[in-house]
mmCIF file of C-alpha atoms in Angstrom:
data_model
loop_
_atom_site.group_PDB
_atom_site.id
_atom_site.type_symbol
_atom_site.label_atom_id
_atom_site.label_comp_id
_atom_site.label_asym_id
_atom_site.label_seq_id
_atom_site.Cartn_x
_atom_site.Cartn_y
_atom_site.Cartn_z
ATOM 1 C CA PHE A 14 -9.672 -9.293 -16.651
ATOM 2 C CA GLU A 15 -11.374 -9.153 -19.913
ATOM 3 C CA ASN A 16 -8.373 -8.962 -22.104
ATOM 4 C CA GLY A 17 -7.269 -12.715 -20.633
ATOM 5 C CA ALA A 18 -4.336 -12.298 -18.936
ATOM 6 C CA ASP A 19 -4.356 -13.435 -15.499
ATOM 7 C CA VAL A 20 -2.567 -11.489 -12.723
ATOM 8 C CA GLU A 21 -2.274 -14.154 -10.663
ATOM 9 C CA ASP A 22 0.555 -14.829 -12.703
ATOM 10 C CA TYR A 23 2.252 -12.234 -10.423
ATOM 11 C CA ASN A 24 3.707 -14.809 -8.480
ATOM 12 C CA VAL A 25 7.806 -13.488 -7.775
ATOM 13 C CA THR A 26 9.716 -14.844 -5.144
ATOM 14 C CA ARG A 27 12.814 -11.975 -4.459
ATOM 15 C CA ALA A 28 15.002 -11.151 -1.850
ATOM 16 C CA ARG A 29 14.012 -8.219 0.466
ATOM 17 C CA SER A 30 14.712 -4.630 -0.180
ATOM 18 C CA ASN A 31 17.542 -3.024 1.736
ATOM 19 C CA THR A 32 17.103 -2.789 4.827
ATOM 20 C CA GLU A 33 15.563 1.238 6.110
ATOM 21 C CA VAL A 34 18.606 3.040 7.669
ATOM 22 C CA LEU A 35 17.863 6.616 8.805
ATOM 23 C CA ASN A 36 20.629 9.128 9.367
ATOM 24 C CA HIS A 37 20.724 12.214 11.013
ATOM 25 C CA SER A 38 19.533 14.384 8.718
ATOM 26 C CA GLY A 39 16.205 12.349 8.643
ATOM 27 C CA LEU A 40 16.813 10.803 5.311
ATOM 28 C CA TYR A 41 16.732 6.658 4.480
ATOM 29 C CA LYS A 42 20.027 5.993 2.967
ATOM 30 C CA GLY A 43 19.329 2.674 0.381
ATOM 31 C CA GLN A 44 16.042 3.080 -0.393
ATOM 32 C CA LEU A 45 14.265 4.498 -3.511
ATOM 33 C CA PHE A 46 11.379 7.050 -3.499
ATOM 34 C CA PHE A 47 10.049 4.121 -6.298
ATOM 35 C CA ASP A 48 11.342 1.236 -8.457
ATOM 36 C CA TYR A 49 9.610 1.856 -11.488
ATOM 37 C CA LEU A 50 7.559 4.510 -13.973
ATOM 38 C CA LEU A 51 5.363 3.071 -16.358
ATOM 39 C CA VAL A 52 3.529 4.876 -19.172
ATOM 40 C CA VAL A 53 0.634 2.537 -20.146
ATOM 41 C CA SER A 54 -1.817 3.434 -23.360
ATOM 42 C CA LEU A 55 -4.638 1.824 -24.698
ATOM 43 C CA ARG A 56 -4.577 0.127 -28.038
ATOM 44 C CA LYS A 57 -7.013 -1.771 -29.975
ATOM 45 C CA ARG A 58 -7.357 -5.560 -29.860
ATOM 46 C CA ARG A 59 -6.319 -7.331 -33.043
ATOM 47 C CA ASN A 60 -9.218 -8.612 -34.852
ATOM 48 C CA LYS A 61 -11.822 -7.841 -31.669
ATOM 49 C CA GLU A 62 -13.830 -4.959 -30.335
ATOM 50 C CA GLY A 63 -12.523 -3.028 -28.033
ATOM 51 C CA TYR A 64 -9.079 -1.950 -26.647
ATOM 52 C CA GLU A 65 -6.221 -3.697 -23.999
ATOM 53 C CA PRO A 66 -3.446 -1.344 -21.986
ATOM 54 C CA HIS A 67 -0.224 -2.142 -23.183
ATOM 55 C CA ILE A 68 3.125 -0.648 -21.519
ATOM 56 C CA THR A 69 4.666 2.097 -24.000
ATOM 57 C CA TYR A 70 7.185 3.422 -21.936
ATOM 58 C CA GLN A 71 9.485 2.052 -18.905
ATOM 59 C CA PHE A 72 11.590 3.541 -16.525
ATOM 60 C CA PRO A 73 14.327 2.926 -15.708
ATOM 61 C CA LYS A 74 15.211 0.565 -18.603
ATOM 62 C CA ARG A 75 14.963 -3.095 -18.293
ATOM 63 C CA GLU A 76 18.131 -3.415 -20.469
ATOM 64 C CA VAL A 77 20.221 -2.498 -17.518
ATOM 65 C CA MET A 78 19.022 -5.248 -15.394
ATOM 66 C CA GLY A 79 20.557 -9.099 -15.286
ATOM 67 C CA ARG A 80 18.062 -11.796 -17.091
ATOM 68 C CA LEU A 81 17.275 -13.290 -13.872
ATOM 69 C CA GLN A 82 15.828 -9.917 -12.341
ATOM 70 C CA ARG A 83 14.306 -9.162 -15.769
ATOM 71 C CA GLU A 84 12.178 -12.242 -15.682
ATOM 72 C CA GLU A 85 11.032 -10.677 -12.536
ATOM 73 C CA GLU A 86 10.461 -8.001 -12.982
ATOM 74 C CA GLU A 87 8.413 -8.405 -16.328
ATOM 75 C CA LYS A 88 6.003 -10.347 -14.419
ATOM 76 C CA CYS A 89 5.285 -7.543 -12.098
ATOM 77 C CA MET A 90 4.434 -5.180 -15.110
ATOM 78 C CA LYS A 91 2.485 -7.381 -16.100
ATOM 79 C CA ALA A 92 0.179 -7.457 -13.380
ATOM 80 C CA ALA A 93 0.862 -3.558 -12.876
ATOM 81 C CA HIS A 94 -0.165 -2.548 -16.171
ATOM 82 C CA LEU A 95 -3.258 -4.315 -15.962
ATOM 83 C CA PHE A 96 -4.328 -2.482 -12.983
ATOM 84 C CA CYS A 97 -4.147 0.775 -14.613
ATOM 85 C CA PHE A 98 -7.204 -0.280 -16.842
ATOM 86 C CA PRO A 99 -8.778 -2.675 -14.442
ATOM 87 C CA GLU A 100 -12.321 -2.247 -17.121
ATOM 88 C CA GLY A 101 -10.381 -4.492 -19.746
ATOM 89 C CA ILE A 102 -12.263 -3.599 -23.463
ATOM 90 C CA ASN A 103 -14.505 -1.420 -22.001
ATOM 91 C CA TRP A 104 -13.219 1.336 -23.165
ATOM 92 C CA ALA A 105 -14.040 4.240 -26.053
ATOM 93 C CA PRO A 106 -12.753 7.284 -27.788
ATOM 94 C CA LEU A 107 -13.116 10.577 -25.140
ATOM 95 C CA THR A 108 -13.112 13.731 -25.958
ATOM 96 C CA GLU A 109 -13.401 14.957 -22.101
ATOM 97 C CA TYR A 110 -11.699 13.021 -18.954
ATOM 98 C CA LYS A 111 -11.521 14.292 -15.205
ATOM 99 C CA SER A 112 -7.781 12.543 -14.667
ATOM 100 C CA GLU A 113 -8.019 10.275 -11.377
ATOM 101 C CA THR A 114 -5.892 8.771 -8.916
ATOM 102 C CA PHE A 115 -6.033 5.502 -7.486
ATOM 103 C CA SER A 116 -3.662 2.641 -5.988
ATOM 104 C CA PHE A 117 -2.996 -1.273 -5.637
ATOM 105 C CA VAL A 118 -0.832 -3.063 -3.895
ATOM 106 C CA LEU A 119 1.163 -5.964 -5.770
ATOM 107 C CA THR A 120 2.266 -9.510 -3.297
ATOM 108 C CA GLU A 121 5.020 -11.539 -3.620
ATOM 109 C CA LEU A 122 4.737 -15.249 -2.562
ATOM 110 C CA ASP A 123 7.280 -14.100 0.312
ATOM 111 C CA GLY A 124 4.192 -11.338 1.515
ATOM 112 C CA SER A 125 6.417 -8.551 0.890
ATOM 113 C CA ARG A 126 4.587 -5.641 -0.724
ATOM 114 C CA ARG A 127 5.040 -3.307 -3.727
ATOM 115 C CA ASN A 128 2.918 -0.432 -4.164
ATOM 116 C CA GLY A 129 0.936 0.511 -7.552
ATOM 117 C CA TYR A 130 0.054 4.822 -7.637
ATOM 118 C CA CYS A 131 -2.120 4.879 -11.010
ATOM 119 C CA ARG A 132 -2.772 8.480 -12.520
ATOM 120 C CA ARG A 133 -5.323 8.482 -15.827
ATOM 121 C CA LEU A 134 -5.601 11.133 -18.040
ATOM 122 C CA LEU A 135 -6.532 12.388 -21.428
ATOM 123 C CA PRO A 136 -3.891 13.166 -23.614
ATOM 124 C CA ASP A 137 -3.712 16.623 -25.381
ATOM 125 C CA GLY A 138 -4.827 16.485 -28.499
ATOM 126 C CA ARG A 139 -7.829 17.145 -30.550
ATOM 127 C CA GLY A 140 -10.751 14.670 -30.930
ATOM 128 C CA ALA A 141 -11.698 12.157 -29.649
ATOM 129 C CA ARG A 142 -8.882 9.645 -27.832
ATOM 130 C CA VAL A 143 -8.236 7.378 -25.035
ATOM 131 C CA PRO A 144 -6.774 7.742 -21.909
ATOM 132 C CA GLU A 145 -3.650 6.964 -20.936
ATOM 133 C CA ALA A 146 -2.007 6.031 -17.597
ATOM 134 C CA TYR A 147 1.036 7.205 -15.421
ATOM 135 C CA CYS A 148 1.836 4.479 -13.048
ATOM 136 C CA ILE A 149 4.743 4.155 -10.305
ATOM 137 C CA ILE A 150 5.738 1.258 -8.620
ATOM 138 C CA SER A 151 7.139 1.444 -4.733
ATOM 139 C CA ARG A 152 8.108 0.108 -1.714
ATOM 140 C CA VAL A 153 6.441 3.379 0.306
ATOM 141 C CA ALA A 154 3.198 2.817 1.228
ATOM 142 C CA CYS A 155 2.115 6.928 0.969
ATOM 143 C CA PHE A 156 -0.644 7.671 -1.020
ATOM 144 C CA GLY A 157 -0.594 11.441 -0.556
ATOM 145 C CA LEU A 158 3.059 11.513 -1.449
ATOM 146 C CA PHE A 159 2.827 10.245 -4.792
ATOM 147 C CA SER A 160 -0.984 12.038 -5.456
ATOM 148 C CA LYS A 161 1.697 14.980 -5.473
ATOM 149 C CA ILE A 162 4.568 13.663 -7.864
ATOM 150 C CA PHE A 163 1.450 12.756 -9.815
ATOM 151 C CA ASP A 164 0.414 16.505 -9.769
ATOM 152 C CA GLU A 165 4.084 17.380 -10.982
ATOM 153 C CA VAL A 166 4.034 14.701 -13.711
ATOM 154 C CA GLU A 167 0.707 15.480 -15.333
ATOM 155 C CA LYS A 168 1.697 19.440 -15.124
ATOM 156 C CA ARG A 169 4.772 18.984 -17.095
ATOM 157 C CA ARG A 170 3.082 16.228 -19.173
ATOM 158 C CA GLN A 171 0.357 19.374 -20.262
ATOM 159 C CA ILE A 172 3.647 20.889 -21.955
ATOM 160 C CA SER A 173 5.339 17.666 -22.902
ATOM 161 C CA LYS A 174 5.656 13.630 -22.562
ATOM 162 C CA ALA A 175 9.971 14.259 -22.467
ATOM 163 C CA MET A 176 9.494 17.006 -19.285
ATOM 164 C CA ILE A 177 8.072 14.082 -17.156
ATOM 165 C CA TYR A 178 11.336 12.116 -17.273
ATOM 166 C CA PRO A 179 14.232 14.399 -16.024
ATOM 167 C CA PHE A 180 11.998 15.100 -13.545
ATOM 168 C CA MET A 181 11.609 11.546 -12.731
ATOM 169 C CA GLN A 182 15.037 10.964 -12.867
ATOM 170 C CA SER A 183 15.853 13.403 -9.849
ATOM 171 C CA LEU A 184 13.265 11.987 -8.290
ATOM 172 C CA ARG A 185 14.679 8.643 -8.109
ATOM 173 C CA GLU A 186 17.855 10.080 -7.284
ATOM 174 C CA ALA A 187 16.807 12.055 -4.503
ATOM 175 C CA PRO A 188 16.795 10.486 -1.253
ATOM 176 C CA LEU A 189 13.643 9.103 0.606
ATOM 177 C CA PRO A 190 12.574 11.491 3.648
ATOM 178 C CA SER A 191 12.048 9.630 6.753
ATOM 179 C CA PRO A 192 8.349 10.099 8.121
ATOM 180 C CA GLY A 193 7.292 13.890 8.813
ATOM 181 C CA ASN A 194 10.728 15.109 6.877
ATOM 182 C CA THR A 195 10.987 17.039 3.607
ATOM 183 C CA VAL A 196 13.206 16.967 0.481
ATOM 184 C CA THR A 197 13.423 19.074 -2.598
ATOM 185 C CA VAL A 198 13.772 18.251 -6.298
ATOM 186 C CA SER A 199 14.593 20.617 -8.886
ATOM 187 C CA SER A 200 13.201 20.310 -12.025
ATOM 188 C CA PHE A 201 14.012 22.965 -15.177
ATOM 189 C CA ILE A 202 10.461 24.183 -16.945
ATOM 190 C CA PRO A 203 10.835 25.459 -20.279
ATOM 191 C CA ASP A 204 9.793 29.858 -20.504
ATOM 192 C CA ALA A 205 9.267 28.894 -15.834
ATOM 193 C CA GLY A 206 13.186 28.312 -15.240
ATOM 194 C CA THR A 207 13.989 25.887 -12.792
ATOM 195 C CA GLU A 208 11.742 25.358 -9.618
ATOM 196 C CA ILE A 209 12.195 23.901 -6.414
ATOM 197 C CA ILE A 210 9.529 21.211 -5.310
ATOM 198 C CA SER A 211 9.390 20.210 -2.008
ATOM 199 C CA LEU A 212 8.152 16.869 -0.991
ATOM 200 C CA THR A 213 7.467 16.280 2.576
ATOM 201 C CA ARG A 214 6.410 12.756 3.970
ATOM 202 C CA PRO A 215 3.543 12.661 6.201
ATOM 203 C CA ALA A 216 4.523 11.857 9.803
ATOM 204 C CA GLU A 217 1.556 9.132 9.596
ATOM 205 C CA SER A 218 0.030 7.874 6.591
ATOM 206 C CA TRP A 219 -2.426 5.076 8.011
ATOM 207 C CA LEU A 220 -5.824 7.080 7.293
ATOM 208 C CA GLU A 221 -4.669 8.776 3.958
ATOM 209 C CA HIS A 222 -7.156 7.757 1.110
ATOM 210 C CA VAL A 223 -10.023 5.974 3.896
ATOM 211 C CA ASP A 224 -13.456 7.181 3.538
ATOM 212 C CA PHE A 225 -15.644 4.715 5.807
ATOM 213 C CA HIS A 226 -18.806 6.126 4.648
ATOM 214 C CA THR A 227 -19.159 4.597 1.445
ATOM 215 C CA LEU A 228 -18.650 1.136 3.752
ATOM 216 C CA PHE A 229 -20.888 1.952 6.372
ATOM 217 C CA ARG A 230 -23.524 3.367 4.117
ATOM 218 C CA CYS A 231 -23.550 0.388 2.090
ATOM 219 C CA LEU A 232 -23.161 -2.277 5.093
ATOM 220 C CA SER A 233 -24.615 -2.846 8.388
ATOM 221 C CA ASP A 234 -22.294 -3.193 11.526
ATOM 222 C CA GLU A 235 -22.731 -6.920 11.644
ATOM 223 C CA GLU A 236 -22.155 -7.255 7.661
ATOM 224 C CA VAL A 237 -18.850 -5.063 8.042
ATOM 225 C CA LEU A 238 -18.035 -7.184 11.500
ATOM 226 C CA MET A 239 -18.232 -10.293 8.932
ATOM 227 C CA VAL A 240 -16.086 -8.719 6.416
ATOM 228 C CA PHE A 241 -13.179 -7.623 8.299
ATOM 229 C CA ALA A 242 -13.168 -11.190 9.889
ATOM 230 C CA ALA A 243 -12.926 -13.053 6.551
ATOM 231 C CA THR A 244 -10.237 -10.388 5.541
ATOM 232 C CA VAL A 245 -7.760 -10.537 8.502
ATOM 233 C CA MET A 246 -8.179 -15.041 8.875
ATOM 234 C CA GLU A 247 -7.962 -15.355 5.082
ATOM 235 C CA ARG A 248 -10.658 -17.464 5.092
ATOM 236 C CA HIS A 249 -14.551 -17.676 5.239
ATOM 237 C CA GLU A 250 -17.272 -19.082 7.792
ATOM 238 C CA GLU A 251 -19.393 -18.260 9.974
ATOM 239 C CA CYS A 252 -18.333 -17.529 13.215
ATOM 240 C CA LEU A 253 -14.435 -15.756 13.502
ATOM 241 C CA LEU A 254 -14.400 -13.388 15.945
ATOM 242 C CA PRO A 255 -14.940 -14.098 19.816
ATOM 243 C CA ALA A 256 -18.176 -13.296 21.085
ATOM 244 C CA THR A 257 -16.606 -10.518 24.014
ATOM 245 C CA LEU A 258 -15.032 -8.854 20.854
ATOM 246 C CA LYS A 259 -17.594 -9.284 18.615
ATOM 247 C CA GLU A 260 -19.774 -7.152 21.155
ATOM 248 C CA GLU A 261 -17.034 -4.873 22.157
ATOM 249 C CA LEU A 262 -16.758 -3.172 18.163
ATOM 250 C CA LEU A 263 -20.376 -3.146 17.904
ATOM 251 C CA SER A 264 -20.288 -1.328 21.228
ATOM 252 C CA ARG A 265 -17.733 0.832 19.892
ATOM 253 C CA LEU A 266 -19.250 1.493 15.743
ATOM 254 C CA SER A 267 -22.796 2.492 17.638
ATOM 255 C CA THR A 268 -21.192 5.851 19.331
ATOM 256 C CA ARG A 269 -20.600 6.968 15.860
ATOM 257 C CA THR A 270 -23.066 10.014 14.765
ATOM 258 C CA ARG A 271 -24.569 10.341 11.865
ATOM 259 C CA HIS A 272 -22.863 14.235 10.987
ATOM 260 C CA ALA A 273 -19.248 12.905 11.932
ATOM 261 C CA SER A 274 -16.726 14.094 9.454
ATOM 262 C CA THR A 275 -14.770 11.961 7.719
ATOM 263 C CA GLU A 276 -11.374 12.216 10.052
ATOM 264 C CA GLU A 277 -13.621 11.934 13.215
ATOM 265 C CA LEU A 278 -15.255 8.371 11.548
ATOM 266 C CA ASN A 279 -12.450 6.881 10.832
ATOM 267 C CA ARG A 280 -10.495 7.491 13.383
ATOM 268 C CA LEU A 281 -13.111 5.890 15.419
ATOM 269 C CA VAL A 282 -13.494 2.982 13.175
ATOM 270 C CA SER A 283 -10.101 2.758 12.975
ATOM 271 C CA GLU A 284 -9.880 2.252 16.466
ATOM 272 C CA ALA A 285 -12.657 0.525 17.165
ATOM 273 C CA PHE A 286 -10.743 -2.483 15.337
ATOM 274 C CA LEU A 287 -7.213 -2.084 16.050
ATOM 275 C CA SER A 288 -8.513 -3.143 19.504
ATOM 276 C CA VAL A 289 -8.945 -6.417 18.098
ATOM 277 C CA PHE A 290 -5.272 -6.926 17.305
ATOM 278 C CA VAL A 291 -4.136 -4.960 20.621
ATOM 279 C CA ARG A 292 -6.192 -7.211 23.112
ATOM 280 C CA SER A 293 -5.866 -10.681 21.280
ATOM 281 C CA VAL A 294 -2.109 -10.226 20.502
ATOM 282 C CA GLY A 295 -0.556 -6.985 21.878
ATOM 283 C CA HIS A 296 1.269 -9.142 24.064
ATOM 284 C CA PHE A 297 3.812 -10.250 20.871
ATOM 285 C CA SER A 298 6.526 -7.660 21.546
ATOM 286 C CA THR A 299 7.992 -10.215 24.836
ATOM 287 C CA HIS A 300 7.560 -13.383 23.148
ATOM 288 C CA PHE A 301 11.186 -12.697 20.912
ATOM 289 C CA LYS A 302 14.511 -14.823 21.696
ATOM 290 C CA ARG A 303 17.547 -13.015 20.324
ATOM 291 C CA SER A 304 19.783 -15.410 18.092
ATOM 292 C CA GLY A 305 23.121 -13.564 17.001
ATOM 293 C CA ASN A 306 22.195 -10.142 14.807
ATOM 294 C CA SER A 307 17.812 -11.031 14.862
ATOM 295 C CA ARG A 308 14.858 -12.226 16.738
ATOM 296 C CA GLN A 309 13.126 -15.347 16.737
ATOM 297 C CA PHE A 310 9.521 -15.172 17.939
ATOM 298 C CA GLN A 311 8.204 -18.089 20.120
ATOM 299 C CA LYS A 312 4.905 -19.237 18.915
ATOM 300 C CA LYS A 313 4.533 -21.252 21.743
ATOM 301 C CA SER A 314 5.084 -19.259 24.587
ATOM 302 C CA PHE A 315 2.946 -16.432 22.822
ATOM 303 C CA LEU A 316 -0.179 -18.773 22.709
ATOM 304 C CA LYS A 317 0.136 -19.213 26.265
ATOM 305 C CA ALA A 318 0.087 -15.812 27.436
ATOM 306 C CA VAL A 319 -3.118 -15.475 25.280
ATOM 307 C CA GLU A 320 -5.051 -13.019 28.193
ATOM 308 C CA HIS A 321 -8.313 -14.174 27.617
ATOM 309 C CA LYS A 322 -8.652 -17.698 26.728
ATOM 310 C CA SER A 323 -12.299 -17.162 24.937
ATOM 311 C CA HIS A 324 -9.580 -15.874 22.129
ATOM 312 C CA LEU A 325 -7.254 -18.563 22.127
ATOM 313 C CA SER A 326 -9.232 -20.180 19.155
ATOM 314 C CA PHE A 327 -9.193 -16.952 17.021
ATOM 315 C CA VAL A 328 -5.373 -15.989 18.206
ATOM 316 C CA LYS A 329 -4.888 -19.802 16.805
ATOM 317 C CA LEU A 330 -6.066 -18.726 13.198
ATOM 318 C CA PHE A 331 -4.750 -15.621 12.966
ATOM 319 C CA ILE A 332 -0.873 -16.278 13.664
ATOM 320 C CA GLN A 333 -1.471 -18.582 10.811
ATOM 321 C CA THR A 334 -2.147 -16.116 8.035
ATOM 322 C CA GLN A 335 -0.048 -14.172 5.836
ATOM 323 C CA MET A 336 -0.424 -11.014 7.347
ATOM 324 C CA PHE A 337 0.830 -11.705 10.683
ATOM 325 C CA ASP A 338 3.606 -13.718 9.253
ATOM 326 C CA LEU A 339 4.927 -10.847 7.614
ATOM 327 C CA PHE A 340 4.269 -8.693 10.685
ATOM 328 C CA ILE A 341 6.495 -11.016 12.553
ATOM 329 C CA GLN A 342 9.097 -11.112 10.244
ATOM 330 C CA GLU A 343 9.469 -7.516 10.608
ATOM 331 C CA GLU A 344 9.625 -7.301 13.744
ATOM 332 C CA GLU A 345 12.558 -10.000 13.710
ATOM 333 C CA THR A 346 15.284 -7.528 12.171
ATOM 334 C CA GLU A 347 17.824 -6.229 13.993
ATOM 335 C CA VAL A 348 16.775 -2.763 12.901
ATOM 336 C CA HIS A 349 13.524 -3.198 15.642
ATOM 337 C CA PHE A 350 15.484 -4.893 18.088
ATOM 338 C CA ARG A 351 17.568 -2.035 18.934
ATOM 339 C CA LEU A 352 14.562 0.293 18.565
ATOM 340 C CA TYR A 353 12.329 -1.659 21.035
ATOM 341 C CA SER A 354 14.739 -2.757 23.723
ATOM 342 C CA ARG A 355 15.168 1.034 24.350
ATOM 343 C CA MET A 356 10.957 0.781 25.028
ATOM 344 C CA GLN A 357 9.850 0.846 28.243
ATOM 345 C CA LYS A 358 6.280 -1.511 28.004
ATOM 346 C CA LYS A 359 3.783 0.810 27.644
ATOM 347 C CA LYS A 360 4.910 3.421 24.843
ATOM 348 C CA PHE A 361 6.537 -0.016 22.824
ATOM 349 C CA GLN A 362 2.712 -1.726 23.377
ATOM 350 C CA HIS A 363 1.324 2.427 21.755
ATOM 351 C CA THR A 364 4.130 1.852 19.000
ATOM 352 C CA SER A 365 3.634 -1.906 18.127
ATOM 353 C CA ALA A 366 -0.213 -0.786 17.762
ATOM 354 C CA ILE A 367 0.845 2.395 15.554
ATOM 355 C CA LYS A 368 2.650 -0.289 13.712
ATOM 356 C CA ILE A 369 -0.609 -2.676 13.174
ATOM 357 C CA LYS A 370 -2.681 0.451 12.227
ATOM 358 C CA LYS A 371 -0.419 0.965 9.370
ATOM 359 C CA THR A 372 -1.132 -2.702 8.433
ATOM 360 C CA HIS A 373 -4.965 -1.948 8.567
ATOM 361 C CA LYS A 374 -4.914 0.535 6.028
ATOM 362 C CA CYS A 375 -4.464 -2.188 3.709
ATOM 363 C CA LEU A 376 -7.348 -4.417 5.103
ATOM 364 C CA SER A 377 -9.129 -1.094 4.952
ATOM 365 C CA ARG A 378 -8.292 -1.001 1.354
ATOM 366 C CA VAL A 379 -9.376 -4.902 0.665
ATOM 367 C CA ILE A 380 -12.711 -4.047 3.127
ATOM 368 C CA PHE A 381 -13.866 -1.827 0.114
ATOM 369 C CA ALA A 382 -13.165 -4.102 -2.947
ATOM 370 C CA TYR A 383 -15.688 -6.266 -0.910
#
């Protein structure tokens, strides 16, 4: 970042968010839509050229937090507001600017993640002016849902900035819907009265905001595999994927057609790469040992059970990654144990693949960053 701040300072170790508990109405108890709303503006740098981002408003206020929590969250805010304007000083006042929405992920020392959703827009006014950004920090990964929330935010911003905060307060008090369910939020707008806004959480969101056309237009299949392997294994080496998996991936990718729709291409590419996880570590579900209210992953028996011995070196490296470690930590919780213990093996493997698909969405974003 050109303004001299270091996003890597965001190294906060904190407790996990409340366990998600589903009630009979299809809503999650104890989990909020979002942690924070930030309003980030640009200001002239002192005695220097260009602009720098700064937070002009935060909801909820930090004053209600304890000292330690406040210090931790200040590090989060420091990183988040920079991601709202990653271009650094390269800004100039504008008279026209089409609003845009994007997202980023903040990863903490324990591997847990928070999602940042950002809507940049040009505030109403006369003459040239700089954009401002509205940033939502949330534990929920669902780009489409928050895009709709930003539509409501932008609509209220056109009336008055003060109209945004009652809406966000109502949203924060609303229960988070489970995947596939809907929650309604009421919000008052002058001259329009009280509006009822329906927010539906998609049943599946792992391919939201993903378009592989750009990736395969810029890189060859072999180059995509190199990026994928380096991203998954968290290291840069010449050959990371087993030859059999590499050949299978290239074969699957070659079946795509030039005129395939975005949805068709996204699904084909994602399922091709997911086959790597299913074939190499898909047997993980049978290698947990019950311990009190949780389960413990049995790494030794898991490695011994790798079906294709040519995959063993790859698996040994993969289980050392932060991605796999976080995935296993989530599987070790009691909530997951009760869910999986009722499933037959075939159905379980299908559910496991879906969970890895969600992880793959994060991977796809990292791949695009390359």
